[in-house]
Amino acid sequence: MLDYAKLKELMESRSVTQKELAEVAGVSEAGMSYFVRGVKQPSLAVAKRIADKLGVTVDELLTEN
């Protein structure tokens, strides 16, 4: 599962907005909001685009559960 706390931390440390991530990931701003709040999980393809934008691997965005 996507670690939404880590996602928020990475966004803040890299000064990336939800809007920027949404554009890169190919999802709506509302959709990105769901991911950031932990309400929904992105597909693997979307997670990959998010990870690429943040300069991390998909594995680094995932929880250990």
JSON list of N, CA, C and O in Angstrom, two decimals:
[
{"chain": "A", "resi": 1, "resn": "MET", "atom": "N", "xyz": [0.83, -1.18, 0.00]},
{"chain": "A", "resi": 1, "resn": "MET", "atom": "CA", "xyz": [0.00, 0.00, 0.00]},
{"chain": "A", "resi": 1, "resn": "MET", "atom": "C", "xyz": [0.88, 1.25, 0.00]},
{"chain": "A", "resi": 1, "resn": "MET", "atom": "O", "xyz": [1.94, 1.27, 0.58]},
{"chain": "A", "resi": 2, "resn": "LEU", "atom": "N", "xyz": [0.38, 2.28, -0.62]},
{"chain": "A", "resi": 2, "resn": "LEU", "atom": "CA", "xyz": [1.07, 3.55, -0.66]},
{"chain": "A", "resi": 2, "resn": "LEU", "atom": "C", "xyz": [1.14, 4.13, 0.75]},
{"chain": "A", "resi": 2, "resn": "LEU", "atom": "O", "xyz": [0.15, 4.17, 1.47]},
{"chain": "A", "resi": 3, "resn": "ASP", "atom": "N", "xyz": [2.32, 4.56, 1.15]},
{"chain": "A", "resi": 3, "resn": "ASP", "atom": "CA", "xyz": [2.52, 5.17, 2.47]},
{"chain": "A", "resi": 3, "resn": "ASP", "atom": "C", "xyz": [2.23, 6.66, 2.31]},
{"chain": "A", "resi": 3, "resn": "ASP", "atom": "O", "xyz": [3.08, 7.43, 1.88]},
{"chain": "A", "resi": 4, "resn": "TYR", "atom": "N", "xyz": [1.00, 7.06, 2.64]},
{"chain": "A", "resi": 4, "resn": "TYR", "atom": "CA", "xyz": [0.59, 8.44, 2.40]},
{"chain": "A", "resi": 4, "resn": "TYR", "atom": "C", "xyz": [1.37, 9.43, 3.25]},
{"chain": "A", "resi": 4, "resn": "TYR", "atom": "O", "xyz": [1.62, 10.55, 2.82]},
{"chain": "A", "resi": 5, "resn": "ALA", "atom": "N", "xyz": [1.80, 9.03, 4.45]},
{"chain": "A", "resi": 5, "resn": "ALA", "atom": "CA", "xyz": [2.60, 9.93, 5.30]},
{"chain": "A", "resi": 5, "resn": "ALA", "atom": "C", "xyz": [3.95, 10.20, 4.62]},
{"chain": "A", "resi": 5, "resn": "ALA", "atom": "O", "xyz": [4.43, 11.33, 4.61]},
{"chain": "A", "resi": 6, "resn": "LYS", "atom": "N", "xyz": [4.53, 9.16, 4.06]},
{"chain": "A", "resi": 6, "resn": "LYS", "atom": "CA", "xyz": [5.81, 9.32, 3.36]},
{"chain": "A", "resi": 6, "resn": "LYS", "atom": "C", "xyz": [5.61, 10.17, 2.10]},
{"chain": "A", "resi": 6, "resn": "LYS", "atom": "O", "xyz": [6.46, 11.00, 1.76]},
{"chain": "A", "resi": 7, "resn": "LEU", "atom": "N", "xyz": [4.50, 9.95, 1.41]},
{"chain": "A", "resi": 7, "resn": "LEU", "atom": "CA", "xyz": [4.20, 10.74, 0.21]},
{"chain": "A", "resi": 7, "resn": "LEU", "atom": "C", "xyz": [4.13, 12.23, 0.58]},
{"chain": "A", "resi": 7, "resn": "LEU", "atom": "O", "xyz": [4.75, 13.06, -0.09]},
{"chain": "A", "resi": 8, "resn": "LYS", "atom": "N", "xyz": [3.42, 12.55, 1.64]},
{"chain": "A", "resi": 8, "resn": "LYS", "atom": "CA", "xyz": [3.32, 13.95, 2.08]},
{"chain": "A", "resi": 8, "resn": "LYS", "atom": "C", "xyz": [4.69, 14.52, 2.43]},
{"chain": "A", "resi": 8, "resn": "LYS", "atom": "O", "xyz": [5.02, 15.64, 2.06]},
{"chain": "A", "resi": 9, "resn": "GLU", "atom": "N", "xyz": [5.48, 13.72, 3.14]},
{"chain": "A", "resi": 9, "resn": "GLU", "atom": "CA", "xyz": [6.82, 14.14, 3.54]},
{"chain": "A", "resi": 9, "resn": "GLU", "atom": "C", "xyz": [7.69, 14.44, 2.32]},
{"chain": "A", "resi": 9, "resn": "GLU", "atom": "O", "xyz": [8.39, 15.46, 2.26]},
{"chain": "A", "resi": 10, "resn": "LEU", "atom": "N", "xyz": [7.65, 13.55, 1.34]},
{"chain": "A", "resi": 10, "resn": "LEU", "atom": "CA", "xyz": [8.44, 13.73, 0.12]},
{"chain": "A", "resi": 10, "resn": "LEU", "atom": "C", "xyz": [7.98, 14.96, -0.66]},
{"chain": "A", "resi": 10, "resn": "LEU", "atom": "O", "xyz": [8.80, 15.71, -1.19]},
{"chain": "A", "resi": 11, "resn": "MET", "atom": "N", "xyz": [6.67, 15.15, -0.73]},
{"chain": "A", "resi": 11, "resn": "MET", "atom": "CA", "xyz": [6.13, 16.33, -1.43]},
{"chain": "A", "resi": 11, "resn": "MET", "atom": "C", "xyz": [6.63, 17.61, -0.77]},
{"chain": "A", "resi": 11, "resn": "MET", "atom": "O", "xyz": [7.06, 18.54, -1.46]},
{"chain": "A", "resi": 12, "resn": "GLU", "atom": "N", "xyz": [6.58, 17.65, 0.55]},
{"chain": "A", "resi": 12, "resn": "GLU", "atom": "CA", "xyz": [7.01, 18.85, 1.27]},
{"chain": "A", "resi": 12, "resn": "GLU", "atom": "C", "xyz": [8.51, 19.09, 1.10]},
{"chain": "A", "resi": 12, "resn": "GLU", "atom": "O", "xyz": [8.94, 20.21, 0.84]},
{"chain": "A", "resi": 13, "resn": "SER", "atom": "N", "xyz": [9.30, 18.03, 1.24]},
{"chain": "A", "resi": 13, "resn": "SER", "atom": "CA", "xyz": [10.76, 18.19, 1.16]},
{"chain": "A", "resi": 13, "resn": "SER", "atom": "C", "xyz": [11.23, 18.58, -0.24]},
{"chain": "A", "resi": 13, "resn": "SER", "atom": "O", "xyz": [12.29, 19.18, -0.39]},
{"chain": "A", "resi": 14, "resn": "ARG", "atom": "N", "xyz": [10.43, 18.25, -1.24]},
{"chain": "A", "resi": 14, "resn": "ARG", "atom": "CA", "xyz": [10.81, 18.57, -2.62]},
{"chain": "A", "resi": 14, "resn": "ARG", "atom": "C", "xyz": [9.99, 19.73, -3.20]},
{"chain": "A", "resi": 14, "resn": "ARG", "atom": "O", "xyz": [10.09, 20.04, -4.38]},
{"chain": "A", "resi": 15, "resn": "SER", "atom": "N", "xyz": [9.16, 20.33, -2.36]},
{"chain": "A", "resi": 15, "resn": "SER", "atom": "CA", "xyz": [8.32, 21.46, -2.76]},
{"chain": "A", "resi": 15, "resn": "SER", "atom": "C", "xyz": [7.49, 21.14, -4.01]},
{"chain": "A", "resi": 15, "resn": "SER", "atom": "O", "xyz": [7.40, 21.92, -4.95]},
{"chain": "A", "resi": 16, "resn": "VAL", "atom": "N", "xyz": [6.86, 19.97, -3.99]},
{"chain": "A", "resi": 16, "resn": "VAL", "atom": "CA", "xyz": [6.00, 19.53, -5.08]},
{"chain": "A", "resi": 16, "resn": "VAL", "atom": "C", "xyz": [4.56, 19.60, -4.59]},
{"chain": "A", "resi": 16, "resn": "VAL", "atom": "O", "xyz": [4.22, 19.07, -3.53]},
{"chain": "A", "resi": 17, "resn": "THR", "atom": "N", "xyz": [3.70, 20.25, -5.36]},
{"chain": "A", "resi": 17, "resn": "THR", "atom": "CA", "xyz": [2.30, 20.39, -4.97]},
{"chain": "A", "resi": 17, "resn": "THR", "atom": "C", "xyz": [1.47, 19.20, -5.47]},
{"chain": "A", "resi": 17, "resn": "THR", "atom": "O", "xyz": [1.89, 18.47, -6.36]},
{"chain": "A", "resi": 18, "resn": "GLN", "atom": "N", "xyz": [0.29, 19.05, -4.89]},
{"chain": "A", "resi": 18, "resn": "GLN", "atom": "CA", "xyz": [-0.64, 18.02, -5.35]},
{"chain": "A", "resi": 18, "resn": "GLN", "atom": "C", "xyz": [-0.99, 18.25, -6.81]},
{"chain": "A", "resi": 18, "resn": "GLN", "atom": "O", "xyz": [-1.11, 17.29, -7.58]},
{"chain": "A", "resi": 19, "resn": "LYS", "atom": "N", "xyz": [-1.14, 19.50, -7.19]},
{"chain": "A", "resi": 19, "resn": "LYS", "atom": "CA", "xyz": [-1.49, 19.82, -8.58]},
{"chain": "A", "resi": 19, "resn": "LYS", "atom": "C", "xyz": [-0.39, 19.35, -9.53]},
{"chain": "A", "resi": 19, "resn": "LYS", "atom": "O", "xyz": [-0.69, 18.75, -10.57]},
{"chain": "A", "resi": 20, "resn": "GLU", "atom": "N", "xyz": [0.86, 19.62, -9.17]},
{"chain": "A", "resi": 20, "resn": "GLU", "atom": "CA", "xyz": [1.98, 19.18, -10.02]},
{"chain": "A", "resi": 20, "resn": "GLU", "atom": "C", "xyz": [2.01, 17.65, -10.14]},
{"chain": "A", "resi": 20, "resn": "GLU", "atom": "O", "xyz": [2.21, 17.12, -11.23]},
{"chain": "A", "resi": 21, "resn": "LEU", "atom": "N", "xyz": [1.84, 16.98, -9.01]},
{"chain": "A", "resi": 21, "resn": "LEU", "atom": "CA", "xyz": [1.85, 15.51, -9.04]},
{"chain": "A", "resi": 21, "resn": "LEU", "atom": "C", "xyz": [0.69, 14.97, -9.85]},
{"chain": "A", "resi": 21, "resn": "LEU", "atom": "O", "xyz": [0.86, 14.01, -10.60]},
{"chain": "A", "resi": 22, "resn": "ALA", "atom": "N", "xyz": [-0.47, 15.59, -9.71]},
{"chain": "A", "resi": 22, "resn": "ALA", "atom": "CA", "xyz": [-1.64, 15.15, -10.46]},
{"chain": "A", "resi": 22, "resn": "ALA", "atom": "C", "xyz": [-1.38, 15.25, -11.97]},
{"chain": "A", "resi": 22, "resn": "ALA", "atom": "O", "xyz": [-1.71, 14.32, -12.72]},
{"chain": "A", "resi": 23, "resn": "GLU", "atom": "N", "xyz": [-0.80, 16.36, -12.39]},
{"chain": "A", "resi": 23, "resn": "GLU", "atom": "CA", "xyz": [-0.52, 16.55, -13.81]},
{"chain": "A", "resi": 23, "resn": "GLU", "atom": "C", "xyz": [0.45, 15.50, -14.33]},
{"chain": "A", "resi": 23, "resn": "GLU", "atom": "O", "xyz": [0.24, 14.92, -15.39]},
{"chain": "A", "resi": 24, "resn": "VAL", "atom": "N", "xyz": [1.52, 15.24, -13.58]},
{"chain": "A", "resi": 24, "resn": "VAL", "atom": "CA", "xyz": [2.53, 14.27, -13.99]},
{"chain": "A", "resi": 24, "resn": "VAL", "atom": "C", "xyz": [1.95, 12.85, -13.98]},
{"chain": "A", "resi": 24, "resn": "VAL", "atom": "O", "xyz": [2.24, 12.06, -14.87]},
{"chain": "A", "resi": 25, "resn": "ALA", "atom": "N", "xyz": [1.13, 12.57, -12.97]},
{"chain": "A", "resi": 25, "resn": "ALA", "atom": "CA", "xyz": [0.58, 11.22, -12.82]},
{"chain": "A", "resi": 25, "resn": "ALA", "atom": "C", "xyz": [-0.59, 10.95, -13.76]},
{"chain": "A", "resi": 25, "resn": "ALA", "atom": "O", "xyz": [-0.98, 9.80, -13.94]},
{"chain": "A", "resi": 26, "resn": "GLY", "atom": "N", "xyz": [-1.16, 12.01, -14.34]},
{"chain": "A", "resi": 26, "resn": "GLY", "atom": "CA", "xyz": [-2.29, 11.82, -15.25]},
{"chain": "A", "resi": 26, "resn": "GLY", "atom": "C", "xyz": [-3.60, 11.56, -14.54]},
{"chain": "A", "resi": 26, "resn": "GLY", "atom": "O", "xyz": [-4.45, 10.83, -15.05]},
{"chain": "A", "resi": 27, "resn": "VAL", "atom": "N", "xyz": [-3.74, 12.15, -13.35]},
{"chain": "A", "resi": 27, "resn": "VAL", "atom": "CA", "xyz": [-4.99, 12.02, -12.59]},
{"chain": "A", "resi": 27, "resn": "VAL", "atom": "C", "xyz": [-5.50, 13.41, -12.25]},
{"chain": "A", "resi": 27, "resn": "VAL", "atom": "O", "xyz": [-4.78, 14.39, -12.36]},
{"chain": "A", "resi": 28, "resn": "SER", "atom": "N", "xyz": [-6.75, 13.47, -11.81]},
{"chain": "A", "resi": 28, "resn": "SER", "atom": "CA", "xyz": [-7.32, 14.75, -11.41]},
{"chain": "A", "resi": 28, "resn": "SER", "atom": "C", "xyz": [-6.71, 15.19, -10.08]},
{"chain": "A", "resi": 28, "resn": "SER", "atom": "O", "xyz": [-6.14, 14.38, -9.34]},
{"chain": "A", "resi": 29, "resn": "GLU", "atom": "N", "xyz": [-6.88, 16.46, -9.76]},
{"chain": "A", "resi": 29, "resn": "GLU", "atom": "CA", "xyz": [-6.41, 16.96, -8.47]},
{"chain": "A", "resi": 29, "resn": "GLU", "atom": "C", "xyz": [-7.17, 16.27, -7.34]},
{"chain": "A", "resi": 29, "resn": "GLU", "atom": "O", "xyz": [-6.59, 15.95, -6.29]},
{"chain": "A", "resi": 30, "resn": "ALA", "atom": "N", "xyz": [-8.45, 16.01, -7.55]},
{"chain": "A", "resi": 30, "resn": "ALA", "atom": "CA", "xyz": [-9.25, 15.29, -6.54]},
{"chain": "A", "resi": 30, "resn": "ALA", "atom": "C", "xyz": [-8.72, 13.88, -6.34]},
{"chain": "A", "resi": 30, "resn": "ALA", "atom": "O", "xyz": [-8.61, 13.40, -5.20]},
{"chain": "A", "resi": 31, "resn": "GLY", "atom": "N", "xyz": [-8.37, 13.24, -7.43]},
{"chain": "A", "resi": 31, "resn": "GLY", "atom": "CA", "xyz": [-7.80, 11.89, -7.34]},
{"chain": "A", "resi": 31, "resn": "GLY", "atom": "C", "xyz": [-6.50, 11.89, -6.57]},
{"chain": "A", "resi": 31, "resn": "GLY", "atom": "O", "xyz": [-6.26, 11.01, -5.72]},
{"chain": "A", "resi": 32, "resn": "MET", "atom": "N", "xyz": [-5.65, 12.87, -6.83]},
{"chain": "A", "resi": 32, "resn": "MET", "atom": "CA", "xyz": [-4.38, 12.96, -6.11]},
{"chain": "A", "resi": 32, "resn": "MET", "atom": "C", "xyz": [-4.63, 13.23, -4.64]},
{"chain": "A", "resi": 32, "resn": "MET", "atom": "O", "xyz": [-3.94, 12.69, -3.77]},
{"chain": "A", "resi": 33, "resn": "SER", "atom": "N", "xyz": [-5.65, 14.02, -4.35]},
{"chain": "A", "resi": 33, "resn": "SER", "atom": "CA", "xyz": [-6.00, 14.29, -2.95]},
{"chain": "A", "resi": 33, "resn": "SER", "atom": "C", "xyz": [-6.36, 13.00, -2.23]},
{"chain": "A", "resi": 33, "resn": "SER", "atom": "O", "xyz": [-5.99, 12.80, -1.06]},
{"chain": "A", "resi": 34, "resn": "TYR", "atom": "N", "xyz": [-7.07, 12.10, -2.89]},
{"chain": "A", "resi": 34, "resn": "TYR", "atom": "CA", "xyz": [-7.40, 10.81, -2.29]},
{"chain": "A", "resi": 34, "resn": "TYR", "atom": "C", "xyz": [-6.14, 10.02, -1.94]},
{"chain": "A", "resi": 34, "resn": "TYR", "atom": "O", "xyz": [-6.06, 9.39, -0.90]},
{"chain": "A", "resi": 35, "resn": "PHE", "atom": "N", "xyz": [-5.15, 10.04, -2.82]},
{"chain": "A", "resi": 35, "resn": "PHE", "atom": "CA", "xyz": [-3.91, 9.31, -2.57]},
{"chain": "A", "resi": 35, "resn": "PHE", "atom": "C", "xyz": [-3.15, 9.93, -1.39]},
{"chain": "A", "resi": 35, "resn": "PHE", "atom": "O", "xyz": [-2.66, 9.23, -0.52]},
{"chain": "A", "resi": 36, "resn": "VAL", "atom": "N", "xyz": [-3.07, 11.26, -1.38]},
{"chain": "A", "resi": 36, "resn": "VAL", "atom": "CA", "xyz": [-2.33, 11.97, -0.34]},
{"chain": "A", "resi": 36, "resn": "VAL", "atom": "C", "xyz": [-2.96, 11.75, 1.04]},
{"chain": "A", "resi": 36, "resn": "VAL", "atom": "O", "xyz": [-2.27, 11.66, 2.05]},
{"chain": "A", "resi": 37, "resn": "ARG", "atom": "N", "xyz": [-4.28, 11.65, 1.06]},
{"chain": "A", "resi": 37, "resn": "ARG", "atom": "CA", "xyz": [-4.99, 11.45, 2.34]},
{"chain": "A", "resi": 37, "resn": "ARG", "atom": "C", "xyz": [-5.11, 9.97, 2.71]},
{"chain": "A", "resi": 37, "resn": "ARG", "atom": "O", "xyz": [-5.58, 9.64, 3.80]},
{"chain": "A", "resi": 38, "resn": "GLY", "atom": "N", "xyz": [-4.70, 9.08, 1.83]},
{"chain": "A", "resi": 38, "resn": "GLY", "atom": "CA", "xyz": [-4.78, 7.66, 2.12]},
{"chain": "A", "resi": 38, "resn": "GLY", "atom": "C", "xyz": [-6.15, 7.06, 1.95]},
{"chain": "A", "resi": 38, "resn": "GLY", "atom": "O", "xyz": [-6.41, 5.96, 2.44]},
{"chain": "A", "resi": 39, "resn": "VAL", "atom": "N", "xyz": [-7.02, 7.76, 1.22]},
{"chain": "A", "resi": 39, "resn": "VAL", "atom": "CA", "xyz": [-8.38, 7.27, 1.00]},
{"chain": "A", "resi": 39, "resn": "VAL", "atom": "C", "xyz": [-8.41, 6.19, -0.08]},
{"chain": "A", "resi": 39, "resn": "VAL", "atom": "O", "xyz": [-9.13, 5.20, 0.04]},
{"chain": "A", "resi": 40, "resn": "LYS", "atom": "N", "xyz": [-7.62, 6.38, -1.12]},
{"chain": "A", "resi": 40, "resn": "LYS", "atom": "CA", "xyz": [-7.56, 5.43, -2.23]},
{"chain": "A", "resi": 40, "resn": "LYS", "atom": "C", "xyz": [-6.10, 5.14, -2.55]},
{"chain": "A", "resi": 40, "resn": "LYS", "atom": "O", "xyz": [-5.21, 5.90, -2.18]},
{"chain": "A", "resi": 41, "resn": "GLN", "atom": "N", "xyz": [-5.89, 4.04, -3.27]},
{"chain": "A", "resi": 41, "resn": "GLN", "atom": "CA", "xyz": [-4.56, 3.64, -3.69]},
{"chain": "A", "resi": 41, "resn": "GLN", "atom": "C", "xyz": [-4.42, 3.83, -5.20]},
{"chain": "A", "resi": 41, "resn": "GLN", "atom": "O", "xyz": [-5.34, 3.50, -5.95]},
{"chain": "A", "resi": 42, "resn": "PRO", "atom": "N", "xyz": [-3.28, 4.36, -5.65]},
{"chain": "A", "resi": 42, "resn": "PRO", "atom": "CA", "xyz": [-3.08, 4.53, -7.09]},
{"chain": "A", "resi": 42, "resn": "PRO", "atom": "C", "xyz": [-2.74, 3.19, -7.75]},
{"chain": "A", "resi": 42, "resn": "PRO", "atom": "O", "xyz": [-2.29, 2.26, -7.08]},
{"chain": "A", "resi": 43, "resn": "SER", "atom": "N", "xyz": [-2.95, 3.13, -9.04]},
{"chain": "A", "resi": 43, "resn": "SER", "atom": "CA", "xyz": [-2.50, 1.96, -9.80]},
{"chain": "A", "resi": 43, "resn": "SER", "atom": "C", "xyz": [-0.97, 1.96, -9.79]},
{"chain": "A", "resi": 43, "resn": "SER", "atom": "O", "xyz": [-0.33, 2.96, -9.46]},
{"chain": "A", "resi": 44, "resn": "LEU", "atom": "N", "xyz": [-0.39, 0.86, -10.16]},
{"chain": "A", "resi": 44, "resn": "LEU", "atom": "CA", "xyz": [1.07, 0.77, -10.20]},
{"chain": "A", "resi": 44, "resn": "LEU", "atom": "C", "xyz": [1.65, 1.78, -11.19]},
{"chain": "A", "resi": 44, "resn": "LEU", "atom": "O", "xyz": [2.67, 2.41, -10.91]},
{"chain": "A", "resi": 45, "resn": "ALA", "atom": "N", "xyz": [1.00, 1.96, -12.33]},
{"chain": "A", "resi": 45, "resn": "ALA", "atom": "CA", "xyz": [1.49, 2.92, -13.33]},
{"chain": "A", "resi": 45, "resn": "ALA", "atom": "C", "xyz": [1.48, 4.34, -12.78]},
{"chain": "A", "resi": 45, "resn": "ALA", "atom": "O", "xyz": [2.43, 5.10, -12.98]},
{"chain": "A", "resi": 46, "resn": "VAL", "atom": "N", "xyz": [0.42, 4.70, -12.06]},
{"chain": "A", "resi": 46, "resn": "VAL", "atom": "CA", "xyz": [0.32, 6.04, -11.47]},
{"chain": "A", "resi": 46, "resn": "VAL", "atom": "C", "xyz": [1.36, 6.19, -10.36]},
{"chain": "A", "resi": 46, "resn": "VAL", "atom": "O", "xyz": [2.04, 7.21, -10.26]},
{"chain": "A", "resi": 47, "resn": "ALA", "atom": "N", "xyz": [1.51, 5.16, -9.54]},
{"chain": "A", "resi": 47, "resn": "ALA", "atom": "CA", "xyz": [2.51, 5.20, -8.47]},
{"chain": "A", "resi": 47, "resn": "ALA", "atom": "C", "xyz": [3.91, 5.39, -9.05]},
{"chain": "A", "resi": 47, "resn": "ALA", "atom": "O", "xyz": [4.73, 6.12, -8.48]},
{"chain": "A", "resi": 48, "resn": "LYS", "atom": "N", "xyz": [4.18, 4.76, -10.17]},
{"chain": "A", "resi": 48, "resn": "LYS", "atom": "CA", "xyz": [5.49, 4.90, -10.83]},
{"chain": "A", "resi": 48, "resn": "LYS", "atom": "C", "xyz": [5.73, 6.33, -11.28]},
{"chain": "A", "resi": 48, "resn": "LYS", "atom": "O", "xyz": [6.81, 6.89, -11.09]},
{"chain": "A", "resi": 49, "resn": "ARG", "atom": "N", "xyz": [4.72, 6.96, -11.85]},
{"chain": "A", "resi": 49, "resn": "ARG", "atom": "CA", "xyz": [4.87, 8.35, -12.30]},
{"chain": "A", "resi": 49, "resn": "ARG", "atom": "C", "xyz": [5.06, 9.29, -11.11]},
{"chain": "A", "resi": 49, "resn": "ARG", "atom": "O", "xyz": [5.85, 10.24, -11.17]},
{"chain": "A", "resi": 50, "resn": "ILE", "atom": "N", "xyz": [4.35, 9.02, -10.01]},
{"chain": "A", "resi": 50, "resn": "ILE", "atom": "CA", "xyz": [4.51, 9.81, -8.79]},
{"chain": "A", "resi": 50, "resn": "ILE", "atom": "C", "xyz": [5.94, 9.65, -8.26]},
{"chain": "A", "resi": 50, "resn": "ILE", "atom": "O", "xyz": [6.61, 10.63, -7.94]},
{"chain": "A", "resi": 51, "resn": "ALA", "atom": "N", "xyz": [6.39, 8.42, -8.18]},
{"chain": "A", "resi": 51, "resn": "ALA", "atom": "CA", "xyz": [7.74, 8.14, -7.68]},
{"chain": "A", "resi": 51, "resn": "ALA", "atom": "C", "xyz": [8.80, 8.81, -8.55]},
{"chain": "A", "resi": 51, "resn": "ALA", "atom": "O", "xyz": [9.76, 9.41, -8.02]},
{"chain": "A", "resi": 52, "resn": "ASP", "atom": "N", "xyz": [8.63, 8.73, -9.85]},
{"chain": "A", "resi": 52, "resn": "ASP", "atom": "CA", "xyz": [9.58, 9.37, -10.77]},
{"chain": "A", "resi": 52, "resn": "ASP", "atom": "C", "xyz": [9.67, 10.87, -10.52]},
{"chain": "A", "resi": 52, "resn": "ASP", "atom": "O", "xyz": [10.75, 11.45, -10.48]},
{"chain": "A", "resi": 53, "resn": "LYS", "atom": "N", "xyz": [8.52, 11.51, -10.36]},
{"chain": "A", "resi": 53, "resn": "LYS", "atom": "CA", "xyz": [8.49, 12.96, -10.12]},
{"chain": "A", "resi": 53, "resn": "LYS", "atom": "C", "xyz": [9.18, 13.32, -8.81]},
{"chain": "A", "resi": 53, "resn": "LYS", "atom": "O", "xyz": [9.85, 14.34, -8.71]},
{"chain": "A", "resi": 54, "resn": "LEU", "atom": "N", "xyz": [9.03, 12.45, -7.81]},
{"chain": "A", "resi": 54, "resn": "LEU", "atom": "CA", "xyz": [9.62, 12.72, -6.50]},
{"chain": "A", "resi": 54, "resn": "LEU", "atom": "C", "xyz": [11.06, 12.22, -6.38]},
{"chain": "A", "resi": 54, "resn": "LEU", "atom": "O", "xyz": [11.72, 12.44, -5.37]},
{"chain": "A", "resi": 55, "resn": "GLY", "atom": "N", "xyz": [11.54, 11.54, -7.43]},
{"chain": "A", "resi": 55, "resn": "GLY", "atom": "CA", "xyz": [12.92, 11.07, -7.43]},
{"chain": "A", "resi": 55, "resn": "GLY", "atom": "C", "xyz": [13.19, 9.89, -6.51]},
{"chain": "A", "resi": 55, "resn": "GLY", "atom": "O", "xyz": [14.28, 9.77, -5.96]},
{"chain": "A", "resi": 56, "resn": "VAL", "atom": "N", "xyz": [12.18, 9.03, -6.36]},
{"chain": "A", "resi": 56, "resn": "VAL", "atom": "CA", "xyz": [12.32, 7.83, -5.54]},
{"chain": "A", "resi": 56, "resn": "VAL", "atom": "C", "xyz": [11.81, 6.63, -6.31]},
{"chain": "A", "resi": 56, "resn": "VAL", "atom": "O", "xyz": [11.22, 6.78, -7.39]},
{"chain": "A", "resi": 57, "resn": "THR", "atom": "N", "xyz": [12.01, 5.45, -5.76]},
{"chain": "A", "resi": 57, "resn": "THR", "atom": "CA", "xyz": [11.45, 4.25, -6.39]},
{"chain": "A", "resi": 57, "resn": "THR", "atom": "C", "xyz": [10.04, 4.02, -5.85]},
{"chain": "A", "resi": 57, "resn": "THR", "atom": "O", "xyz": [9.68, 4.54, -4.79]},
{"chain": "A", "resi": 58, "resn": "VAL", "atom": "N", "xyz": [9.29, 3.21, -6.55]},
{"chain": "A", "resi": 58, "resn": "VAL", "atom": "CA", "xyz": [7.94, 2.86, -6.09]},
{"chain": "A", "resi": 58, "resn": "VAL", "atom": "C", "xyz": [8.05, 2.16, -4.74]},
{"chain": "A", "resi": 58, "resn": "VAL", "atom": "O", "xyz": [7.25, 2.41, -3.84]},
{"chain": "A", "resi": 59, "resn": "ASP", "atom": "N", "xyz": [9.05, 1.32, -4.58]},
{"chain": "A", "resi": 59, "resn": "ASP", "atom": "CA", "xyz": [9.24, 0.61, -3.31]},
{"chain": "A", "resi": 59, "resn": "ASP", "atom": "C", "xyz": [9.35, 1.58, -2.13]},
{"chain": "A", "resi": 59, "resn": "ASP", "atom": "O", "xyz": [8.89, 1.29, -1.04]},
{"chain": "A", "resi": 60, "resn": "GLU", "atom": "N", "xyz": [9.98, 2.71, -2.36]},
{"chain": "A", "resi": 60, "resn": "GLU", "atom": "CA", "xyz": [10.14, 3.68, -1.29]},
{"chain": "A", "resi": 60, "resn": "GLU", "atom": "C", "xyz": [8.82, 4.36, -0.90]},
{"chain": "A", "resi": 60, "resn": "GLU", "atom": "O", "xyz": [8.72, 4.91, 0.19]},
{"chain": "A", "resi": 61, "resn": "LEU", "atom": "N", "xyz": [7.84, 4.30, -1.77]},
{"chain": "A", "resi": 61, "resn": "LEU", "atom": "CA", "xyz": [6.53, 4.88, -1.48]},
{"chain": "A", "resi": 61, "resn": "LEU", "atom": "C", "xyz": [5.58, 3.90, -0.79]},
{"chain": "A", "resi": 61, "resn": "LEU", "atom": "O", "xyz": [4.52, 4.28, -0.33]},
{"chain": "A", "resi": 62, "resn": "LEU", "atom": "N", "xyz": [5.97, 2.64, -0.73]},
{"chain": "A", "resi": 62, "resn": "LEU", "atom": "CA", "xyz": [5.09, 1.61, -0.20]},
{"chain": "A", "resi": 62, "resn": "LEU", "atom": "C", "xyz": [5.36, 1.34, 1.28]},
{"chain": "A", "resi": 62, "resn": "LEU", "atom": "O", "xyz": [6.49, 1.45, 1.73]},
{"chain": "A", "resi": 63, "resn": "THR", "atom": "N", "xyz": [4.32, 0.94, 1.98]},
{"chain": "A", "resi": 63, "resn": "THR", "atom": "CA", "xyz": [4.46, 0.52, 3.37]},
{"chain": "A", "resi": 63, "resn": "THR", "atom": "C", "xyz": [4.94, -0.93, 3.39]},
{"chain": "A", "resi": 63, "resn": "THR", "atom": "O", "xyz": [4.88, -1.62, 2.38]},
{"chain": "A", "resi": 64, "resn": "GLU", "atom": "N", "xyz": [5.35, -1.38, 4.54]},
{"chain": "A", "resi": 64, "resn": "GLU", "atom": "CA", "xyz": [5.83, -2.75, 4.66]},
{"chain": "A", "resi": 64, "resn": "GLU", "atom": "C", "xyz": [4.69, -3.75, 4.82]},
{"chain": "A", "resi": 64, "resn": "GLU", "atom": "O", "xyz": [4.90, -4.94, 4.80]},
{"chain": "A", "resi": 65, "resn": "ASN", "atom": "N", "xyz": [3.47, -3.28, 5.02]},
{"chain": "A", "resi": 65, "resn": "ASN", "atom": "CA", "xyz": [2.34, -4.19, 5.24]},
{"chain": "A", "resi": 65, "resn": "ASN", "atom": "C", "xyz": [1.96, -4.90, 3.98]},
{"chain": "A", "resi": 65, "resn": "ASN", "atom": "O", "xyz": [1.64, -4.44, 3.01]}
]
